[in-house]
mmCIF file of C-alpha atoms in Angstrom:
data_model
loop_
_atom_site.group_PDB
_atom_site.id
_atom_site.type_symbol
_atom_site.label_atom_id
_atom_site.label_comp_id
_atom_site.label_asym_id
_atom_site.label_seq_id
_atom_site.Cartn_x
_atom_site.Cartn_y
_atom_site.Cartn_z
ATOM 1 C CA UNK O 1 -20.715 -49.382 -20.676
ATOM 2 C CA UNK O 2 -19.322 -48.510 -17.204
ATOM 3 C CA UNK O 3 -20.762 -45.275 -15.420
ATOM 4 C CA UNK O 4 -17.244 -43.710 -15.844
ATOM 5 C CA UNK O 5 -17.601 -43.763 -19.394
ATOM 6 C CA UNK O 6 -20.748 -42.795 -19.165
ATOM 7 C CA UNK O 7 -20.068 -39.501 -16.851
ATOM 8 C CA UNK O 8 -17.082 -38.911 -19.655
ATOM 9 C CA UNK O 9 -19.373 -39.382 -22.618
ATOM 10 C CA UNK O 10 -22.113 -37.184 -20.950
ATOM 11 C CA UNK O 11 -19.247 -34.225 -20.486
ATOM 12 C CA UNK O 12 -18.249 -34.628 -24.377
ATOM 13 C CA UNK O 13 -21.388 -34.301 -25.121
ATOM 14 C CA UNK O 14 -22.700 -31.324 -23.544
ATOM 15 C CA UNK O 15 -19.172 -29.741 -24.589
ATOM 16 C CA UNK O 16 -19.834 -30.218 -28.199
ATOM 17 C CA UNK O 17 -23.565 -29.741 -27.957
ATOM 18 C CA UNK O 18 -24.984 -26.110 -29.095
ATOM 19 C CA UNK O 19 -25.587 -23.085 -26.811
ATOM 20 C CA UNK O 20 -29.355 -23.598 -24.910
ATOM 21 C CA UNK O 21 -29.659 -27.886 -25.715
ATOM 22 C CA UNK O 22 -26.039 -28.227 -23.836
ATOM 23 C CA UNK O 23 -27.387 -26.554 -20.726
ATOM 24 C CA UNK O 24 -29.849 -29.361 -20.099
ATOM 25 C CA UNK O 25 -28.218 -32.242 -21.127
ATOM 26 C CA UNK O 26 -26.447 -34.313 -18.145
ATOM 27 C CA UNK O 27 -28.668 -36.168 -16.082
ATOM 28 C CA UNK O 28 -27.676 -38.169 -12.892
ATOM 29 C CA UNK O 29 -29.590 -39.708 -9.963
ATOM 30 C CA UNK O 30 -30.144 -38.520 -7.076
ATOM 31 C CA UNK O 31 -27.204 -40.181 -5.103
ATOM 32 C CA UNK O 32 -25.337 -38.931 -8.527
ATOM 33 C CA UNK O 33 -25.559 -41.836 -9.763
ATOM 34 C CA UNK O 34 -23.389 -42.034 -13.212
ATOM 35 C CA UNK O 35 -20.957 -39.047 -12.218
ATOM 36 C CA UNK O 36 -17.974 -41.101 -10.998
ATOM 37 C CA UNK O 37 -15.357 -39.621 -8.943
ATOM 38 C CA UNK O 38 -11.544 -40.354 -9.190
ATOM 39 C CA UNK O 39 -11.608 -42.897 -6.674
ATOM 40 C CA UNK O 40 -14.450 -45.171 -5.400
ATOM 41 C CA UNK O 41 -16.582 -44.356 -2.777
ATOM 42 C CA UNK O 42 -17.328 -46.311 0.331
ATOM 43 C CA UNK O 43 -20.182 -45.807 2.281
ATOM 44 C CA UNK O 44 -21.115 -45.471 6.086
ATOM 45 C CA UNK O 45 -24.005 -46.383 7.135
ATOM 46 C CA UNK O 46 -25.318 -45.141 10.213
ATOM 47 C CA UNK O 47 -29.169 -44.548 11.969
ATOM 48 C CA UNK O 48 -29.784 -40.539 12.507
ATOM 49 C CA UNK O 49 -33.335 -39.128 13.201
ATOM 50 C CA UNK O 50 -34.666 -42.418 13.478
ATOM 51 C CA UNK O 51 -34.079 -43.276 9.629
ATOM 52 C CA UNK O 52 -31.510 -45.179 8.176
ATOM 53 C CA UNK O 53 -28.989 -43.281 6.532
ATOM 54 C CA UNK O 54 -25.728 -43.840 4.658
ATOM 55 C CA UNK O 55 -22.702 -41.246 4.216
ATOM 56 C CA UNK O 56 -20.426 -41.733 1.270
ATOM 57 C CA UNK O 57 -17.117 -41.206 1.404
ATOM 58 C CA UNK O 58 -13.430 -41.611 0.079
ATOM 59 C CA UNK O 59 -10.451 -42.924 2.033
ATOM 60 C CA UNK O 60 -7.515 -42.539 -0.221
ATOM 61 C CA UNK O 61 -3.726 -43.918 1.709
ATOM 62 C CA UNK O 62 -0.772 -42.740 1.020
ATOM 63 C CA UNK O 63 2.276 -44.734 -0.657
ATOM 64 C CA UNK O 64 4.287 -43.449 2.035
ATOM 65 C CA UNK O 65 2.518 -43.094 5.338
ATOM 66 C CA UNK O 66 3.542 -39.909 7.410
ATOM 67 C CA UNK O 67 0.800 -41.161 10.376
ATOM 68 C CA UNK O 68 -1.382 -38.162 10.094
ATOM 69 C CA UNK O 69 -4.812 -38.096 8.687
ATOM 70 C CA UNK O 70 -6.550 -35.147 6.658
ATOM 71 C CA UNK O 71 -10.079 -34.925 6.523
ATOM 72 C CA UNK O 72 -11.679 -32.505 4.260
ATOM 73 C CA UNK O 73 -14.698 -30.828 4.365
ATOM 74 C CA UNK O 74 -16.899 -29.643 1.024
ATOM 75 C CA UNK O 75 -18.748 -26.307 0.513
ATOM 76 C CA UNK O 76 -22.181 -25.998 -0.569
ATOM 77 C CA UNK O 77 -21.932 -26.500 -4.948
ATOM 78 C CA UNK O 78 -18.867 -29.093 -4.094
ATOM 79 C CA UNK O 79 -18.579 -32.710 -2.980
ATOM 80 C CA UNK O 80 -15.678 -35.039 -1.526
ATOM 81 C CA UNK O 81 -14.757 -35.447 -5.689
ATOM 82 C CA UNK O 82 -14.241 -32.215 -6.266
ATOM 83 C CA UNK O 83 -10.946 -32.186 -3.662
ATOM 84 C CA UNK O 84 -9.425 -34.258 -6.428
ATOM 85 C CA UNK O 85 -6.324 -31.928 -6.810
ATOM 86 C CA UNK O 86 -5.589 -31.504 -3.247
ATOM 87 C CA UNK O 87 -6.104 -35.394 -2.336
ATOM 88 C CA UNK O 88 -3.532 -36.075 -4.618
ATOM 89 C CA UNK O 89 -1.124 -33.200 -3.275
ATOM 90 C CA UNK O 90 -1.759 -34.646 0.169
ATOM 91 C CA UNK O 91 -1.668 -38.198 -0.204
ATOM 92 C CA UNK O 92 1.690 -37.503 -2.267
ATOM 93 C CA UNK O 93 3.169 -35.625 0.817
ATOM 94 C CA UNK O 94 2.363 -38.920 3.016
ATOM 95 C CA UNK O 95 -1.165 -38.129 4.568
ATOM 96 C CA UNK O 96 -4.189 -40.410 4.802
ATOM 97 C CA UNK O 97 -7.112 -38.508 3.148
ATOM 98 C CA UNK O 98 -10.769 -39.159 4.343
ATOM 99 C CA UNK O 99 -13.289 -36.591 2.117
ATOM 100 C CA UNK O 100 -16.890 -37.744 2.880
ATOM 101 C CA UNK O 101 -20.335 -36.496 1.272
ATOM 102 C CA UNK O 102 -22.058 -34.710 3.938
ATOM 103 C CA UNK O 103 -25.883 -36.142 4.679
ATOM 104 C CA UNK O 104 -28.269 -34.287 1.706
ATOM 105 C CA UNK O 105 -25.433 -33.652 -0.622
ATOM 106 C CA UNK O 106 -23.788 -35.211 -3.707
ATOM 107 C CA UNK O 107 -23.514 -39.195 -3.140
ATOM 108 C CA UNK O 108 -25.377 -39.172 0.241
ATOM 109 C CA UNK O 109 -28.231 -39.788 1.508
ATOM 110 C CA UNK O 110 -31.380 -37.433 1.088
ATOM 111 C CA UNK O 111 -34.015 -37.964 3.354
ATOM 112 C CA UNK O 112 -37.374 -36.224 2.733
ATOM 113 C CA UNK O 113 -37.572 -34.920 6.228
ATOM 114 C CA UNK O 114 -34.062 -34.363 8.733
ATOM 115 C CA UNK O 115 -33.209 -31.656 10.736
ATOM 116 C CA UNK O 116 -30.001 -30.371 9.799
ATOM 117 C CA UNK O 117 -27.538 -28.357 11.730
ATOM 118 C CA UNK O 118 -24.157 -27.803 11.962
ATOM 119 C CA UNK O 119 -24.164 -29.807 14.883
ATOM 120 C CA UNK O 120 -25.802 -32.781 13.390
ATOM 121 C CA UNK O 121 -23.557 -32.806 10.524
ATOM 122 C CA UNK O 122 -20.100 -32.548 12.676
ATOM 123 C CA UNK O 123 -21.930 -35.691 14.853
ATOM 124 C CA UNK O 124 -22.407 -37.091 11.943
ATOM 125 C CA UNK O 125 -19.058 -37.026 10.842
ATOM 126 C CA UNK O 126 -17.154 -37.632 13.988
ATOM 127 C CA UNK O 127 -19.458 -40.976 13.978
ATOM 128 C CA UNK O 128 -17.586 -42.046 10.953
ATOM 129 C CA UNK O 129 -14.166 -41.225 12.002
ATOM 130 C CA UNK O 130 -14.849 -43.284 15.035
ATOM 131 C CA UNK O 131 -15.780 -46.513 13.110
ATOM 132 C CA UNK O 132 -12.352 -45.845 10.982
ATOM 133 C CA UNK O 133 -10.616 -45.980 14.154
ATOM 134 C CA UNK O 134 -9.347 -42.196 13.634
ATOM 135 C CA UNK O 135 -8.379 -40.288 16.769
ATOM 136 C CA UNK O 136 -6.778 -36.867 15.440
ATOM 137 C CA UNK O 137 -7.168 -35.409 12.469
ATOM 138 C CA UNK O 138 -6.294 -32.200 10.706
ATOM 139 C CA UNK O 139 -9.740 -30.960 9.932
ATOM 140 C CA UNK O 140 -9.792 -29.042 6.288
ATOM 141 C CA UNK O 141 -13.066 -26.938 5.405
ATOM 142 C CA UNK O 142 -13.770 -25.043 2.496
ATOM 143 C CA UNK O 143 -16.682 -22.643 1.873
ATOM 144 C CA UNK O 144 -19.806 -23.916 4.184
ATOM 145 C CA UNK O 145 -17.033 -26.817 4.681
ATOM 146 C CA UNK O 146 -15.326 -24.028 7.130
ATOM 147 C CA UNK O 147 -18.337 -23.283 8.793
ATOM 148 C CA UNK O 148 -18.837 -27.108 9.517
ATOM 149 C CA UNK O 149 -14.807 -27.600 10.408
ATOM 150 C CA UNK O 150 -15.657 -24.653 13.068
ATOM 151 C CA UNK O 151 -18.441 -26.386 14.664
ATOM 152 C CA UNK O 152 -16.366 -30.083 14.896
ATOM 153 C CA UNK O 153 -13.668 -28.341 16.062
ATOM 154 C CA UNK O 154 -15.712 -26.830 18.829
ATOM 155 C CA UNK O 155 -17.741 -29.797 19.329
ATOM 156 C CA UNK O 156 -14.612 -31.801 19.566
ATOM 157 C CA UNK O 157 -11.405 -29.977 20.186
ATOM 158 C CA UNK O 158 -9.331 -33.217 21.176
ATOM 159 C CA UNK O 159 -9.718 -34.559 18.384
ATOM 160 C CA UNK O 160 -8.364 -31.889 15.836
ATOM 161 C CA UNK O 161 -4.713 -31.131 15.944
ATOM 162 C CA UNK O 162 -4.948 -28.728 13.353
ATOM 163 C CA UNK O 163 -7.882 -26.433 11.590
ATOM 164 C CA UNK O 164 -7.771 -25.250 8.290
ATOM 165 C CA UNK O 165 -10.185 -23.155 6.589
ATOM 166 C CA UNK O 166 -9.973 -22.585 2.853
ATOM 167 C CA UNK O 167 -12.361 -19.357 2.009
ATOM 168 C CA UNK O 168 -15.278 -20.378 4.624
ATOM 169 C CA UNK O 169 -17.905 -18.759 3.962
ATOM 170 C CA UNK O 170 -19.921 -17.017 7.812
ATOM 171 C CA UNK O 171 -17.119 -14.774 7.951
ATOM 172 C CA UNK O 172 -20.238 -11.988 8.996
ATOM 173 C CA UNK O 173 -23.939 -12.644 9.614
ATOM 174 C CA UNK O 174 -25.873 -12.493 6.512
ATOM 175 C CA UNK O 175 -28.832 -11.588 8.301
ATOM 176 C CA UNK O 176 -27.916 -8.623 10.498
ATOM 177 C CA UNK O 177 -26.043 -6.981 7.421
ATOM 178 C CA UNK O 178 -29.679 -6.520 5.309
ATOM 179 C CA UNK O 179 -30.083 -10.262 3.274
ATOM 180 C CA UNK O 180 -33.857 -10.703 4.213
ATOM 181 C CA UNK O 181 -34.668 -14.270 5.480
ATOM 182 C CA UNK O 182 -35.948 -16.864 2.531
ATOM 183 C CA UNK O 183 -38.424 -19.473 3.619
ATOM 184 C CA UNK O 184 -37.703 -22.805 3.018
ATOM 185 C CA UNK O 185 -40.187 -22.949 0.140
ATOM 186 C CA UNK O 186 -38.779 -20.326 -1.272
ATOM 187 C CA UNK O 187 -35.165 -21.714 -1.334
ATOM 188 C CA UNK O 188 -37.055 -24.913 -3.336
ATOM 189 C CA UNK O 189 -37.990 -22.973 -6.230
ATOM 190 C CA UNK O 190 -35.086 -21.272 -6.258
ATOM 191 C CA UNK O 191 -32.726 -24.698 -6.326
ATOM 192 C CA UNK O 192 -35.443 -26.335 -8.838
ATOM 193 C CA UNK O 193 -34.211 -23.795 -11.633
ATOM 194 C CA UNK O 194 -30.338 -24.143 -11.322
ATOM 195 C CA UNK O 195 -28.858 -25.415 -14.545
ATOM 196 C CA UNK O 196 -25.614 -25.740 -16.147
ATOM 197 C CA UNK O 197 -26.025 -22.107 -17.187
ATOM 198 C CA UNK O 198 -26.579 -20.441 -13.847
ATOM 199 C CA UNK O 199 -23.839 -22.824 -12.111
ATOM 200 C CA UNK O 200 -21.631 -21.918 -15.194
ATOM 201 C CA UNK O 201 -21.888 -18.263 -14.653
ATOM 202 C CA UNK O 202 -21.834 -18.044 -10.759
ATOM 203 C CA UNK O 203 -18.977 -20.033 -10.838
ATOM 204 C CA UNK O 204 -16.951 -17.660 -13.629
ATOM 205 C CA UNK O 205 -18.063 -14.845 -11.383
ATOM 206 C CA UNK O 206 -17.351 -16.009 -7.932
ATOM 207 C CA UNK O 207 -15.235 -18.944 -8.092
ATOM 208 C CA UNK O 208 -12.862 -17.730 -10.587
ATOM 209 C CA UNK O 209 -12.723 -14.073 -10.816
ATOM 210 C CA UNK O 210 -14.495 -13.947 -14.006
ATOM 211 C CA UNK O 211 -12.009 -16.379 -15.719
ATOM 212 C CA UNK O 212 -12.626 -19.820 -17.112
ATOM 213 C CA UNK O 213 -10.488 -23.313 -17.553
ATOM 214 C CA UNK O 214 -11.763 -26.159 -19.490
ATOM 215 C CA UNK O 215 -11.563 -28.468 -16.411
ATOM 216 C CA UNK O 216 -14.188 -26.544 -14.522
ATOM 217 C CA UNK O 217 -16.285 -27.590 -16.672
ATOM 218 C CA UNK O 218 -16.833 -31.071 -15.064
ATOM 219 C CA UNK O 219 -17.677 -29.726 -11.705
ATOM 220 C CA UNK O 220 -20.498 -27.901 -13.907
ATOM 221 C CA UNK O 221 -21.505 -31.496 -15.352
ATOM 222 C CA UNK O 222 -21.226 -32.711 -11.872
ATOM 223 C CA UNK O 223 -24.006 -30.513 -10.152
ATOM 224 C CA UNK O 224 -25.951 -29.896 -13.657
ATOM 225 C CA UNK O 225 -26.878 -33.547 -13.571
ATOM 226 C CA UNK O 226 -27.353 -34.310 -10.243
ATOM 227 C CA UNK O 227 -30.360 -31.044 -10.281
ATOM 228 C CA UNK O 228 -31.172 -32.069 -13.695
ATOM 229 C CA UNK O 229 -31.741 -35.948 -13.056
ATOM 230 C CA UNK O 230 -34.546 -38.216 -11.744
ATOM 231 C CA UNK O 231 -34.381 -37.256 -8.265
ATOM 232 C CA UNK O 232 -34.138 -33.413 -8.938
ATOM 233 C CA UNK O 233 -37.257 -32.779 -6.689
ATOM 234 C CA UNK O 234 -35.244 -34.318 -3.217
ATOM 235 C CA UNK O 235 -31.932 -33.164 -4.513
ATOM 236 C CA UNK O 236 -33.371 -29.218 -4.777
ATOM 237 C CA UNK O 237 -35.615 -30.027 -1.222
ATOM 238 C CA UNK O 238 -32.439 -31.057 0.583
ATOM 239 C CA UNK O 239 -31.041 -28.272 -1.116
ATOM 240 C CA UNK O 240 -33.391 -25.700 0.606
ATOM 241 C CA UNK O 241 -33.572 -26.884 3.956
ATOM 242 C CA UNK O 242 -29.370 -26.822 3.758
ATOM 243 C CA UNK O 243 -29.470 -22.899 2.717
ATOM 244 C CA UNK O 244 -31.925 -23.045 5.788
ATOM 245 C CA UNK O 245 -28.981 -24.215 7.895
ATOM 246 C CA UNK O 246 -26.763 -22.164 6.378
ATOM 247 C CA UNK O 247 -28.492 -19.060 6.875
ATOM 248 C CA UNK O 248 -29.816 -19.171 10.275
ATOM 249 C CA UNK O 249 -26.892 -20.879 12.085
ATOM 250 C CA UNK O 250 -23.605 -18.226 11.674
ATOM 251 C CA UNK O 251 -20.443 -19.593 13.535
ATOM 252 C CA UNK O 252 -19.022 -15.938 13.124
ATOM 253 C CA UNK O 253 -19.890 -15.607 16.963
ATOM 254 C CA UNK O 254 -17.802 -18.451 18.339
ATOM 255 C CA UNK O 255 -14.350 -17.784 16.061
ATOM 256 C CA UNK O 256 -12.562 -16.908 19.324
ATOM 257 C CA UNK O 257 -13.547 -20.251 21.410
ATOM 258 C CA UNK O 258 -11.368 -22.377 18.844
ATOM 259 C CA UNK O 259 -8.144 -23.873 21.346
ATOM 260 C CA UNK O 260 -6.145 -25.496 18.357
ATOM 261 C CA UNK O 261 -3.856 -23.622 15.584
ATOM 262 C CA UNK O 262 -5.672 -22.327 12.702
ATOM 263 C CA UNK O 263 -4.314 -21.667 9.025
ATOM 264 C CA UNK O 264 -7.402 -19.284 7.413
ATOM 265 C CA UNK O 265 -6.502 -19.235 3.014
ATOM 266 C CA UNK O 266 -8.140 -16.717 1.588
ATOM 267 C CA UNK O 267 -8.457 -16.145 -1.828
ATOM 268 C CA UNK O 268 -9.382 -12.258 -1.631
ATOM 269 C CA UNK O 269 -11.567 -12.222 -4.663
ATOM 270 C CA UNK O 270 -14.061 -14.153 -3.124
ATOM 271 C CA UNK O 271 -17.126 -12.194 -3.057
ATOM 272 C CA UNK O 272 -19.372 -15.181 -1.393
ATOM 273 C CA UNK O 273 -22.752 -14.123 0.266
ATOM 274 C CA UNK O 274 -25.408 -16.186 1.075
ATOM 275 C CA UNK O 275 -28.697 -14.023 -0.595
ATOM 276 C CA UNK O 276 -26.408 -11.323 -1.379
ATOM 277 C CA UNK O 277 -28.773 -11.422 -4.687
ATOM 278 C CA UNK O 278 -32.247 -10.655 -2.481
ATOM 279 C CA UNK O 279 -30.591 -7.438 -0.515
ATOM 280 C CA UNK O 280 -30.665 -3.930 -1.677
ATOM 281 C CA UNK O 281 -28.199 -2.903 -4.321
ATOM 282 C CA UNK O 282 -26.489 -0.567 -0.990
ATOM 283 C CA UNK O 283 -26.515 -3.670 1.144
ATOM 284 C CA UNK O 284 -24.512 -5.915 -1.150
ATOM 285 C CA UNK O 285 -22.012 -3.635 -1.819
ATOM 286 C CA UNK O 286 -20.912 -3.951 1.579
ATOM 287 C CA UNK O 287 -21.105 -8.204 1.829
ATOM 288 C CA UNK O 288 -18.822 -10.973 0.589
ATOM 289 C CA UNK O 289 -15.718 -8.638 0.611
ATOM 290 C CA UNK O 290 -12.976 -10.981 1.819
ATOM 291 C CA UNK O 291 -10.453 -8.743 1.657
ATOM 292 C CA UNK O 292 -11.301 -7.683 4.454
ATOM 293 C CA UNK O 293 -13.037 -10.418 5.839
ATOM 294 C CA UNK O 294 -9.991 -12.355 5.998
ATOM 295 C CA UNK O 295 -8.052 -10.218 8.094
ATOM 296 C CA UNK O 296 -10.717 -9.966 10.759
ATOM 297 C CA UNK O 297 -11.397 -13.447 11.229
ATOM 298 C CA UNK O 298 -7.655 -14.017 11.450
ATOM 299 C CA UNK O 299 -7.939 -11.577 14.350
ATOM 300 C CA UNK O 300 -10.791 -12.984 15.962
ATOM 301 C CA UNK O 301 -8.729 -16.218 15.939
ATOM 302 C CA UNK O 302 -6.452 -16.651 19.191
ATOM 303 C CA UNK O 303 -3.869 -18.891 17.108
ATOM 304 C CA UNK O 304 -4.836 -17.652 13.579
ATOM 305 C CA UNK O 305 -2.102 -17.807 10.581
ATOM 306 C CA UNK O 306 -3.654 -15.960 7.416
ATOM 307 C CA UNK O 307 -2.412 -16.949 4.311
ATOM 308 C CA UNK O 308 -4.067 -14.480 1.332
ATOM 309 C CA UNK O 309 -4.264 -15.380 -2.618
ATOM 310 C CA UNK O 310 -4.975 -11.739 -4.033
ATOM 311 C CA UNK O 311 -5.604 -12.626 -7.585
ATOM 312 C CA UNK O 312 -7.679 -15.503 -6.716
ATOM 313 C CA UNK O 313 -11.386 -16.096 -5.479
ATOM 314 C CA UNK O 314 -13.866 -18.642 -3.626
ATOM 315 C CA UNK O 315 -11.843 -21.531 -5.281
ATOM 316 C CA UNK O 316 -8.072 -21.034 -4.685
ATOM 317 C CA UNK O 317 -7.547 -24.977 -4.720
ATOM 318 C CA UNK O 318 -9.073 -25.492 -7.895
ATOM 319 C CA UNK O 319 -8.215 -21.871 -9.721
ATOM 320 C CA UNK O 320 -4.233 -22.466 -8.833
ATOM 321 C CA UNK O 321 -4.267 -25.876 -7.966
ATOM 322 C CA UNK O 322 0.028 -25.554 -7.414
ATOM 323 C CA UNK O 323 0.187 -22.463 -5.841
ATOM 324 C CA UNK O 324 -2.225 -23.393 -3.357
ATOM 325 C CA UNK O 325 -1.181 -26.604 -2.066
ATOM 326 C CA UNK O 326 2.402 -25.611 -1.875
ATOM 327 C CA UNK O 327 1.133 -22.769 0.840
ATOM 328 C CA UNK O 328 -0.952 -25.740 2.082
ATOM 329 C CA UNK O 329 1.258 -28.579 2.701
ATOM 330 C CA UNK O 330 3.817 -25.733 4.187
ATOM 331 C CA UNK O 331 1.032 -25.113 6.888
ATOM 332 C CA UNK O 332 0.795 -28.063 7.749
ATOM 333 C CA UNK O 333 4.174 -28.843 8.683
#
């Protein structure tokens, strides 16, 4: 039976399965092995730290070629599958989509030790659009995918024609607003209970403004299995040492060094905080609100265009898949 199947049979399952048993029940490796996406991956392989690594990815052409090239960028509890909506809005409107899995996430790589960064990661990347022979992109993040789009387009300004960010998340600085700092350790344990339960409800709550679609429900099966499968130990240790990176290295400080036009989506909903959970109940009333958060990033932007969803939340491209890409493809034109 082909892993396709397999990822499809695993979903049925766990739908029809009772309350508590369905929780448990996908299990994936470590690369997420047996979740398939809805195109194949190719992989880049590449040395980094002085180990051998290898950075999957999907390049997905256009019928109709317009000569410009997307690349998008995945948030924390995503992957390059999960832009499966908007690669088929943009590769209908004539763009060349390249969505790769970051290093320590979904069908990538995991090494036991690497020191991540921002930095490293937009290196990383900018290594593989140089072996595709890509010179200028529009660079698309979403969640920590926006604070990675900031750093590459900092790192490498010439190269980006056009920045999008889709709900980043570093819009303020966790740590000066009252999250207290988590060791990694402490991130590990955290990660090694996630489940389909806890990614179920976080999602509801954040992702979707407390509303729920039967086709989220395969993003749930996605990271479910990949923390509930063989390799669970690395995938929750690679886990940690990302929150690490997450944490510790804001990009709110450098919004105004960014040279190229920006289009900032924001569904206001969002109520995204990294820790938010570990602050006083006073301190998280005052983090994640992007409401506001929107507006003054747009400001701290010299060529900032806000666009603002104000029913929807962390998701926008995957809560109103139509609505959203229609405001998208208009700003990229």
């Amino acid at each position: 039976m082909s892993s396709r199947r397999l990822s499809r049979l695993g979903l049925l399952l766990m739908l029809s399965a009772p309350p508590g048993f369905a929780a448990d029940l996908p299990s994936y490796g470590a690369r997420l092995e047996g979740f398939d996406y809805a195109w194949p991956t190719k992989n880049f392989a590449f040395t980094s730290q002085q180990q051998s690594l290898e950075m999957a990815y999907l390049d997905v052409h256009p019928e109709k070629a317009n000569g410009r090239t997307v690349v998008l960028m995945h948030g924390k509890n995503f992957c390059a599958g999960t832009w499966e909506s908007t690669i088929k809005a943009l590769t209908n409107a004539g763009y060349r989509v390249i969505a790769p899995d970051q290093i320590g996430f979904c069908k990538s790589s995991k090494p036991l030790h690497y020191q991540y960064s921002f930095q490293q990661l937009a290196n990383n990347t900018h290594a593989l659009l140089n072996k595709l022979g890509i010179e200028r992109v529009t660079l698309t993040g979403h969640s920590t995918g926006g604070m990675l789009a900031t750093r590459y387009a900092l790192m490498y300004p010439q190269q980006v024609e056009k920045l999008v960010m889709v709900n980043p998340i570093g819009l303020e600085d966790w740590k000066t607003l009252g999250v207290p700092y988590q060791s990694v350790d402490q991130w590990y344990q955290r990660e090694l209970r996630t489940n389909a339960e806890s990614i179920r409800k976080y999602e509801k709550n954040t992702y979707y403004v407390g509303q729920w679609k039967p086709e989220y429900e395969r993003w749930v099966t996605m990271l479910a299995g990949l923390n509930n499968g063989p390799g669970k130990e690395i995938v929750a240790w690679n886990s940690a040492l990302l929150y690490d990176m997450i944490f510790s290295q804001p990009v709110i400080y450098e919004f105004g060094e960014l040279k190229m036009p920006v289009l900032l989506m924001i569904g206001t909903k969002d109520n995204t905080a990294i820790g938010k959970d570990t602050a006083t109940a006073e301190d998280q009333k005052k983090l994640g609100n992007y409401t506001v958060l929107g507006k003054e990033t747009a400001k701290r932007i010299p060529h900032a265009t806000l666009v603002e969803f104000d029913d929807l939340g962390h998701a926008p491209q995957m809560q109103d898949p139509s609505r959203f890409h229609n405001a998208l493809l208009k700003g990229l034109e």
